[in-house]
Tab-separated table of C-alpha atoms in Angstrom:
chain	number	residue	atom	x	y	z
A	875	MET	CA	18.535	87.291	106.316
A	876	VAL	CA	16.731	85.412	103.962
A	877	ILE	CA	13.732	88.026	104.052
A	878	ILE	CA	15.941	90.898	103.615
A	879	ARG	CA	17.411	89.455	100.422
A	880	SER	CA	14.049	88.684	99.027
A	881	ILE	CA	12.937	92.284	99.474
A	882	THR	CA	15.986	93.760	98.028
A	883	VAL	CA	15.444	91.367	94.796
A	884	GLU	CA	11.725	92.749	94.783
A	885	ILE	CA	12.965	96.469	94.867
A	886	ASN	CA	15.315	95.925	92.372
A	887	LEU	CA	12.586	94.686	90.036
A	888	LEU	CA	10.682	97.888	90.658
A	889	LYS	CA	13.896	100.003	89.974
A	890	THR	CA	14.544	98.431	86.535
A	891	PHE	CA	10.712	99.235	85.742
A	892	ILE	CA	11.256	102.596	86.743
A	893	VAL	CA	14.420	103.244	84.636
A	894	ALA	CA	13.079	101.219	81.620
A	895	ALA	CA	9.884	103.463	82.052
A	896	LYS	CA	11.834	106.402	81.821
A	897	ASN	CA	14.022	105.269	78.890
A	898	LYS	CA	11.256	103.896	76.799
A	899	ASN	CA	14.106	101.351	75.711
A	900	PHE	CA	15.693	98.345	77.163
A	901	ARG	CA	18.800	98.852	75.657
A	902	LYS	CA	19.421	102.153	77.181
A	903	THR	CA	17.952	100.554	80.560
A	904	SER	CA	20.580	98.215	80.361
A	905	ASP	CA	23.373	100.537	80.023
A	906	GLU	CA	22.102	102.704	82.586
A	907	LEU	CA	21.849	100.111	85.263
A	908	PHE	CA	25.109	97.895	83.876
A	909	LEU	CA	23.266	94.987	83.326
A	910	SER	CA	22.650	92.919	80.355
A	911	GLN	CA	19.636	93.267	78.036
A	912	PRO	CA	18.681	89.756	78.578
A	913	ALA	CA	18.851	90.248	82.426
A	914	ILE	CA	16.563	93.536	82.120
A	915	THR	CA	14.034	91.718	80.158
A	916	LYS	CA	13.897	88.778	82.456
A	917	GLN	CA	13.399	91.348	85.527
A	918	ILE	CA	10.569	93.164	83.746
A	919	ARG	CA	8.679	89.886	82.760
A	920	LYS	CA	9.334	88.702	86.737
A	921	LEU	CA	7.841	91.441	87.685
A	922	GLU	CA	4.897	91.160	85.416
A	923	GLU	CA	4.178	87.504	86.488
A	924	ASN	CA	4.274	89.077	89.838
A	925	LEU	CA	1.644	91.342	89.380
A	926	ASN	CA	-0.184	89.391	86.606
A	927	VAL	CA	-0.324	92.029	84.138
A	928	PRO	CA	1.828	93.434	81.366
A	929	LEU	CA	3.498	96.668	82.249
A	930	PHE	CA	4.902	97.227	78.657
A	931	ASP	CA	3.648	97.060	75.048
A	932	ARG	CA	6.560	95.883	72.915
A	933	THR	CA	6.867	96.896	69.278
A	934	GLY	CA	10.277	95.981	67.841
A	935	LYS	CA	13.066	97.629	69.764
A	936	THR	CA	10.782	100.332	71.174
A	937	ILE	CA	8.693	99.974	74.463
A	938	CYS	CA	5.853	101.940	75.906
A	939	LEU	CA	3.891	101.434	79.321
A	940	THR	CA	0.616	100.032	79.019
A	941	GLU	CA	-2.321	101.311	81.071
A	942	ALA	CA	-1.473	99.395	83.791
A	943	GLY	CA	2.297	100.213	83.600
A	944	TYR	CA	1.247	104.109	83.856
A	945	SER	CA	-1.085	103.155	86.944
A	946	PHE	CA	1.711	101.162	88.862
A	947	LEU	CA	4.528	103.515	88.195
A	948	PRO	CA	3.619	106.202	90.934
A	949	TYR	CA	3.155	103.348	93.326
A	950	ALA	CA	6.779	101.652	92.092
A	951	LYS	CA	8.416	105.156	92.547
A	952	GLU	CA	6.967	105.448	96.285
A	953	ILE	CA	7.762	102.183	97.265
A	954	VAL	CA	10.964	102.386	96.289
A	955	THR	CA	11.606	105.907	97.981
A	956	LYS	CA	10.201	104.860	101.443
A	957	TYR	CA	12.469	101.807	101.023
A	958	GLU	CA	15.891	103.493	100.577
A	959	GLN	CA	14.624	106.301	102.974
A	960	GLY	CA	13.996	103.616	105.786
A	961	LEU	CA	17.698	102.200	105.097
A	962	ASP	CA	19.135	105.729	105.361
A	963	ASP	CA	17.174	105.926	108.748
A	964	PHE	CA	18.065	102.579	110.016
A	965	GLU	CA	21.612	103.216	109.227
A	966	SER	CA	21.222	106.409	111.029
A	967	TRP	CA	19.926	104.862	114.015
A	968	LYS	CA	22.856	102.546	113.941
A	969	GLN	CA	25.435	105.290	114.077
A	970	GLY	CA	23.877	106.748	117.013
A	971	TYR	CA	21.836	109.616	115.754
A	972	LYS	CA	17.817	110.307	116.989
A	973	ARG	CA	17.230	113.214	114.494
A	974	LYS	CA	18.408	114.620	111.099
A	975	LEU	CA	18.813	118.046	110.034
A	976	ILE	CA	19.281	118.819	106.112
A	977	ILE	CA	21.004	121.951	105.400
A	978	ALA	CA	21.047	123.511	101.864
A	979	ALA	CA	24.023	126.048	101.739
A	980	ALA	CA	25.393	128.158	98.745
A	981	PRO	CA	29.111	127.485	98.181
A	982	GLN	CA	30.511	130.605	99.508
A	983	ILE	CA	28.923	129.768	102.767
A	984	ALA	CA	29.515	126.221	102.987
A	985	SER	CA	33.402	127.145	102.550
A	986	SER	CA	33.439	130.002	104.596
A	987	ILE	CA	31.152	130.710	107.843
A	988	LEU	CA	29.883	127.135	108.134
A	989	PRO	CA	32.392	124.669	108.786
A	990	SER	CA	33.366	126.071	112.181
A	991	ILE	CA	29.958	126.574	113.436
A	992	LEU	CA	28.712	123.133	112.050
A	993	ARG	CA	31.866	121.644	114.185
A	994	SER	CA	30.624	123.567	117.496
A	995	PHE	CA	26.913	122.547	116.854
A	996	MET	CA	27.823	118.915	116.254
A	997	ASP	CA	29.564	118.653	119.234
A	998	GLU	CA	26.986	119.956	121.240
A	999	ASN	CA	24.290	117.983	119.735
A	1000	PRO	CA	25.667	114.664	118.979
A	1001	ASP	CA	22.304	113.136	118.503
A	1002	ILE	CA	21.613	115.144	115.438
A	1003	GLU	CA	22.672	114.119	111.904
A	1004	VAL	CA	23.517	116.743	109.742
A	1005	LEU	CA	23.622	116.784	106.050
A	1006	VAL	CA	24.804	119.338	103.733
A	1007	ASN	CA	23.486	119.819	100.190
A	1008	VAL	CA	25.952	122.355	98.276
A	1009	LEU	CA	23.648	124.141	95.868
A	1010	SER	CA	23.817	127.426	94.010
A	1011	SER	CA	21.798	130.326	95.776
A	1012	PHE	CA	19.188	130.199	92.943
A	1013	GLU	CA	18.383	126.680	93.554
A	1014	ILE	CA	18.074	126.689	97.488
A	1015	GLY	CA	14.666	128.620	97.608
A	1016	GLU	CA	13.027	125.628	95.329
A	1017	GLU	CA	15.003	123.014	97.926
A	1018	ILE	CA	13.166	124.557	100.816
A	1019	SER	CA	10.039	124.950	99.021
A	1020	ALA	CA	9.973	121.188	98.002
A	1021	GLY	CA	10.792	120.137	101.581
A	1022	LYS	CA	13.782	118.430	100.713
A	1023	ALA	CA	15.871	120.638	103.265
A	1024	ASP	CA	15.027	122.030	106.569
A	1025	ILE	CA	17.054	125.212	106.328
A	1026	GLY	CA	18.698	127.083	103.429
A	1027	LEU	CA	21.441	129.599	103.604
A	1028	SER	CA	21.810	131.540	100.674
A	1029	ARG	CA	23.457	134.802	99.275
A	1030	ILE	CA	20.182	135.749	97.553
A	1031	GLU	CA	16.523	136.311	98.144
A	1032	PRO	CA	14.277	133.587	97.001
A	1033	VAL	CA	11.496	134.037	94.489
A	1034	GLN	CA	9.372	131.351	96.008
A	1035	THR	CA	6.393	132.660	98.057
A	1036	ASN	CA	5.670	129.806	100.214
A	1037	ILE	CA	8.723	129.900	102.258
A	1038	ASP	CA	10.271	132.626	104.781
A	1039	CYS	CA	13.297	134.479	104.324
A	1040	ARG	CA	15.414	136.947	106.500
A	1041	VAL	CA	18.835	138.454	106.800
A	1042	ILE	CA	20.775	136.603	108.962
A	1043	HIS	CA	24.217	138.135	108.653
A	1044	LYS	CA	25.698	141.331	106.762
A	1045	ASP	CA	29.265	140.913	105.323
A	1046	PRO	CA	31.085	143.969	104.240
A	1047	VAL	CA	32.702	143.772	100.642
A	1048	LEU	CA	36.340	144.454	100.330
A	1049	LEU	CA	38.520	144.911	97.594
A	1050	VAL	CA	41.346	142.529	97.554
A	1051	GLY	CA	44.651	142.005	95.607
A	1052	PRO	CA	47.446	139.603	95.383
A	1053	ALA	CA	49.928	140.087	98.410
A	1054	GLU	CA	52.663	141.430	96.122
A	1055	GLU	CA	50.808	144.766	96.771
A	1056	LYS	CA	51.855	144.937	100.333
A	1057	GLU	CA	55.315	145.791	99.313
A	1058	PHE	CA	54.048	148.265	96.738
A	1059	PRO	CA	50.859	149.620	97.789
A	1060	LEU	CA	48.417	151.117	95.430
A	1061	ASP	CA	45.249	153.017	95.606
A	1062	GLU	CA	41.790	151.710	93.682
A	1063	LYS	CA	42.672	153.682	90.560
A	1064	ASN	CA	46.205	152.355	90.078
A	1065	VAL	CA	45.275	148.628	91.080
A	1066	LEU	CA	42.298	148.855	88.704
A	1067	GLN	CA	44.661	149.988	85.995
A	1068	LYS	CA	47.232	147.591	86.642
A	1069	TYR	CA	44.956	144.379	87.119
A	1070	ARG	CA	42.320	143.003	85.734
A	1071	LEU	CA	39.081	142.671	87.719
A	1072	ILE	CA	37.478	139.472	88.316
A	1073	THR	CA	33.718	139.843	88.253
A	1074	HIS	CA	30.694	137.735	88.828
A	1075	ASN	CA	31.730	135.489	91.559
A	1076	HIS	CA	28.878	136.614	93.739
A	1077	PRO	CA	24.948	136.200	92.850
A	1078	ALA	CA	23.673	139.328	94.261
A	1079	TYR	CA	25.788	142.526	93.803
A	1080	TRP	CA	28.057	142.330	90.670
A	1081	ASN	CA	25.611	143.794	88.323
A	1082	SER	CA	25.004	147.181	90.025
A	1083	LEU	CA	28.693	147.285	91.368
A	1084	LEU	CA	30.050	146.842	87.880
A	1085	ASN	CA	28.043	150.064	86.811
A	1086	ASP	CA	29.622	151.934	89.455
A	1087	ILE	CA	32.995	150.899	88.590
A	1088	LYS	CA	32.718	151.679	85.037
A	1089	ARG	CA	31.043	155.163	85.762
A	1090	SER	CA	34.507	156.159	87.350
A	1091	TYR	CA	37.128	153.769	85.520
A	1092	PRO	CA	35.562	152.981	81.894
A	1093	ALA	CA	38.499	151.542	80.897
A	1094	VAL	CA	38.727	148.668	83.573
A	1095	ARG	CA	39.732	145.101	82.021
A	1096	LEU	CA	37.166	142.173	83.050
A	1097	LEU	CA	37.885	138.588	83.795
A	1098	LYS	CA	34.624	136.990	84.630
A	1099	VAL	CA	34.752	133.913	87.124
A	1100	ASN	CA	31.804	132.537	88.686
A	1101	GLN	CA	33.373	130.955	91.566
A	1102	MET	CA	34.949	132.801	94.644
A	1103	GLU	CA	37.252	130.022	95.701
A	1104	VAL	CA	38.484	130.132	91.939
A	1105	THR	CA	38.715	133.865	92.367
A	1106	LYS	CA	40.975	134.015	95.438
A	1107	ARG	CA	43.405	131.261	93.537
A	1108	PHE	CA	43.620	133.483	90.660
A	1109	ILE	CA	44.316	136.714	92.804
A	1110	GLU	CA	46.792	134.893	94.726
A	1111	ALA	CA	48.572	133.991	91.404
A	1112	GLY	CA	48.368	137.713	90.208
A	1113	LEU	CA	45.846	137.206	87.549
A	1114	GLY	CA	43.559	140.129	88.878
A	1115	ILE	CA	41.481	141.777	91.846
A	1116	SER	CA	38.137	141.538	92.983
A	1117	TYR	CA	35.560	142.821	95.486
A	1118	LEU	CA	34.903	139.930	98.045
A	1119	PRO	CA	32.996	139.393	101.366
A	1120	TYR	CA	35.039	139.662	104.282
A	1121	SER	CA	34.269	136.332	105.579
A	1122	ILE	CA	35.473	134.770	102.283
A	1123	VAL	CA	38.757	136.267	102.331
A	1124	GLN	CA	39.668	136.775	106.196
A	1125	GLU	CA	42.084	133.815	106.444
A	1126	GLU	CA	43.919	134.850	103.360
A	1127	LEU	CA	44.156	138.404	104.840
A	1128	LYS	CA	45.347	136.731	108.010
A	1129	TRP	CA	48.083	134.874	106.713
A	1130	ASN	CA	49.060	137.679	103.956
A	1131	LYS	CA	47.893	135.407	100.830
A	1132	LEU	CA	45.667	138.537	99.897
A	1133	VAL	CA	45.857	142.034	100.745
A	1134	GLU	CA	42.939	144.695	101.139
A	1135	ILE	CA	43.045	147.766	98.736
A	1136	LYS	CA	41.717	150.849	100.128
A	1137	ALA	CA	38.251	151.967	98.079
A	1138	ASP	CA	38.132	155.575	96.744
A	1139	LYS	CA	35.391	156.140	94.166
A	1140	VAL	CA	33.566	153.078	94.184
A	1141	MET	CA	30.816	152.463	96.723
A	1142	LEU	CA	31.355	149.027	98.444
A	1143	PRO	CA	28.479	147.037	98.745
A	1144	THR	CA	27.308	144.596	101.167
A	1145	SER	CA	26.928	140.771	101.083
A	1146	TYR	CA	23.894	139.222	102.853
A	1147	THR	CA	23.377	135.799	104.044
A	1148	TYR	CA	19.713	134.795	103.872
A	1149	LEU	CA	18.119	132.072	106.180
A	1150	ILE	CA	15.536	130.441	104.571
A	1151	THR	CA	12.891	127.981	106.032
A	1152	LYS	CA	9.331	126.442	105.502
A	1153	LEU	CA	8.568	124.915	108.476
A	1154	ILE	CA	10.730	125.195	111.225
A	1155	THR	CA	11.548	121.639	112.443
A	1156	ARG	CA	12.488	120.349	116.048
A	1157	GLU	CA	16.101	120.112	114.681
A	1158	ALA	CA	16.246	123.166	112.810
A	1159	THR	CA	15.057	125.266	116.167
A	1160	PRO	CA	18.348	124.889	117.965
A	1161	PHE	CA	20.702	125.224	114.926
A	1162	ILE	CA	18.915	128.510	114.050
A	1163	ALA	CA	19.508	129.845	117.645
A	1164	PHE	CA	23.199	128.235	117.481
A	1165	LEU	CA	23.770	130.053	114.061
A	1166	GLN	CA	22.576	133.776	115.247
A	1167	GLU	CA	24.792	133.379	118.589
A	1168	LYS	CA	27.805	132.451	116.335
A	1169	LEU	CA	27.514	135.468	113.865
A	1170	GLU	CA	26.537	137.622	116.102
A	1171	ARG	CA	29.898	137.410	117.971
């Protein structure tokens, strides 16, 4: 117990050094770490004494790394990262996990098709710890490229060239409106005249779709909303209509919270889900197979 406490103290010294190196100011460092400035100064001096070398040049209120400080900084970051990763892995082991799967998923996917799939997968693979990072589709390619996640589930193709990408699911896009239209059915033309069109809630298809809509309905009124979950709530409240993937609205259609409106002149797009990987890990292999099986049903 004494050894663990001593290690924690030394790690905290390294963390303080890393934050001070970033801020180049002890006051800002104290604010970020919620410690007094004298405490920060004391920790830095203790680390310098342990290393027997000055890490900062102090000039008034400003500080800058010495040559030794610049040299030591990457080692400090590596030590802290490995220590924290080790604690995370040990905590996972205590909970009975033997393997870890990290999934980076777009919000629309994380809130629609992923929950039921994950539940079944974790029931069948109780030794795999699953972590889900919800990121915008534009960020997922970089996450996979940097090795921060095993699997990416995105609505757009990534720009990175060192990763693999393939379509794993095709989702029809529907024109949907508030449930009140179930009693007073309107066609595409009338509903676009009556309601604002809620746009740009999907990262892939809106630019071309909007051009197509405006060719047939140039006077359409727009309301830009960048989140699908918010779009659904707006539609339910009668604020507008929108073109959304079926998987996103299937529950609302089932429970009559939203209603599908038949398309006429507008060509409905398709929403694609992309599976993005760099190296297919031992943990990713069963999940990919499981995902494909569930989506094909």
